[in-house]
Amino acid sequence: MGAQAFNTLGVKQKTLKDTLQDEKIPKVFFDVRNDSDALFAHFGVALRRVEDVQLMESATRKTTASRKFLSGLAKCVEKNAPNMLLSGSNLASWKQVKEKGERLFKAEHGGSYEVFNQRPIPEDIISYCVCDVQYLPELWDRFWKMQTYRWRDLVNEVHKARLAIDLVAIRSCYKRAQAPSII
């Protein structure tokens, strides 16, 4: 579908692009950087009002030293599984699905991103994508409740910085895996 997916008017005369760029509508991501880059580079979509669960998790840590590096999604899910009533067997199954999907697209496992262009989309890729988003609502809710208003403001500042158009300049300020210094 390409650009048509972002530019087709819906029932209320709004496009998906309009929704993604609307400051009034919150959008939840986990590490929005690559998604933001791709949406802007390919479709001219400049995300607004993003709430990044990765940054929210970092802000809940108790010490500055513990906030130096950002956690990946798997670590966040693992660490918070008991709070999300996620049993050991369900967690193991979730990890297995993620690993199986990654082998299909990560070059170091002999995969290729071309798998995302196959039609129909392979079932293992669909399952992988489901795993990427299925716990975001629970993680968001948990981390949002744990943050003080001060931290919420700081996290929102970093969200906005991550979405700035000049992403190259922002990324040169800190290493890929390091957390922004204000968190």
C-alpha positions in Angstrom: 0.0 0.0 0.0 2.9 2.4 0.7 2.0 6.1 0.9 -1.6 5.3 0.2 -1.9 3.8 3.7 -1.0 7.1 5.2 -2.8 9.5 2.9 -6.2 7.9 2.4 -9.1 9.8 4.0 -11.2 8.0 6.5 -14.8 8.4 7.6 -14.0 11.6 9.5 -11.9 13.1 6.6 -8.7 12.3 8.5 -5.8 10.2 7.3 -3.5 7.9 9.3 -0.8 10.5 8.7 -3.1 13.2 10.3 -3.6 10.9 13.3 0.1 10.2 13.8 0.9 13.9 13.6 -1.9 15.0 15.9 -0.7 16.5 19.2 -4.0 15.7 20.9 -3.8 11.9 20.3 -1.2 10.0 22.3 0.7 7.2 20.5 2.6 4.6 22.5 5.9 3.1 21.2 8.8 1.2 22.6 12.0 3.0 21.4 10.4 5.2 18.8 13.7 6.2 17.1 13.8 3.7 14.2 10.0 3.9 13.6 10.1 7.7 13.6 13.1 7.7 11.2 11.3 5.3 8.8 8.0 7.0 8.9 9.5 10.4 8.2 12.0 9.2 5.5 9.5 7.0 3.6 6.2 8.8 4.1 6.9 12.3 5.5 5.2 11.5 8.8 6.5 13.5 11.7 5.2 11.8 14.8 3.8 13.9 17.5 2.6 13.2 21.1 4.6 10.0 21.4 4.9 8.2 24.8 7.9 6.0 24.7 7.7 3.1 27.1 11.5 2.6 27.0 12.1 6.1 28.4 9.3 5.7 30.9 10.9 2.5 32.2 14.2 4.2 32.6 12.6 7.1 34.6 11.2 4.6 37.1 14.7 3.4 38.2 15.9 4.7 41.5 19.5 5.9 40.9 21.1 8.0 38.2 23.7 5.2 37.6 20.9 2.7 36.9 19.5 5.0 34.3 22.7 5.2 32.2 21.6 2.5 29.7 18.2 1.9 28.2 16.6 -1.6 28.5 15.3 -3.4 25.5 11.7 -4.7 25.3 12.6 -8.2 26.3 14.3 -7.1 29.5 11.4 -4.8 30.3 8.8 -7.6 29.8 11.0 -10.1 31.8 11.6 -7.7 34.7 7.9 -6.8 34.9 6.4 -10.1 34.1 5.3 -10.9 37.7 3.5 -7.5 37.9 1.7 -8.2 34.6 0.7 -11.7 35.8 2.8 -13.2 33.0 3.6 -16.8 34.0 7.0 -18.4 33.4 5.7 -20.6 30.6 4.0 -17.7 28.9 7.1 -15.6 29.2 9.2 -18.4 27.7 6.7 -18.8 24.8 6.8 -15.0 24.2 10.6 -15.1 24.1 10.6 -18.1 21.7 8.3 -16.3 19.3 10.5 -13.2 19.4 13.6 -15.2 18.7 12.0 -17.1 15.9 10.9 -13.9 14.2 14.3 -12.3 14.6 16.0 -15.2 12.9 13.9 -14.4 9.8 15.0 -10.8 9.4 18.3 -10.2 11.3 21.3 -10.6 9.0 23.5 -12.1 11.8 21.0 -15.1 11.8 20.9 -15.3 8.0 17.7 -13.4 7.7 16.7 -10.4 5.7 14.3 -7.4 6.1 12.8 -8.5 2.8 10.7 -11.0 4.8 8.5 -8.0 5.7 7.7 -7.4 2.0 6.6 -11.0 1.4 2.9 -11.5 0.7 1.2 -13.0 2.4 3.3 -11.9 5.4 4.8 -15.1 7.0 2.9 -16.2 10.1 6.1 -16.1 12.2 6.6 -12.4 11.3 3.0 -11.6 12.3 3.5 -13.4 15.6 6.8 -11.5 16.1 5.0 -8.2 15.5 2.2 -9.1 17.9 4.9 -9.8 20.6 6.3 -6.4 20.0 3.1 -4.6 21.0 1.0 -7.0 23.1 2.4 -5.9 26.5 2.8 -2.2 25.7 -0.5 -1.2 27.4 0.4 -3.0 30.6 4.0 -1.6 30.7 2.8 1.9 29.9 0.2 1.8 32.7 2.7 0.4 35.2 5.4 3.0 34.4 3.0 5.9 34.1 1.7 5.2 37.6 5.2 5.0 39.0 6.4 8.3 37.7 6.2 11.6 39.6 5.0 14.6 37.7 8.6 15.9 37.5 9.7 12.7 35.8 6.7 12.8 33.5 7.7 16.3 32.3 11.3 15.2 31.7 10.3 12.0 29.9 8.0 14.1 27.7 10.9 16.5 26.9 13.0 13.5 25.8 10.1 12.1 23.7 9.9 15.4 21.9 13.7 15.5 21.4 13.6 12.0 19.9 11.0 13.1 17.4 12.8 16.2 16.3 13.3 16.4 12.6 17.1 16.6 12.9 17.5 13.2 14.3 21.1 12.9 13.3 22.1 15.8 15.6 20.2 14.3 18.5 21.8 10.9 18.1 25.3 12.3 18.0 24.7 13.5 21.6 24.5 10.1 23.0 25.4 6.5 22.1 22.7 4.3 20.6 22.3 2.2 23.8 22.8 5.1 26.3 20.0 6.8 27.9 19.7 10.6 27.4 21.5 12.5 30.1 18.4 14.1 31.6 17.0 10.7 32.6 
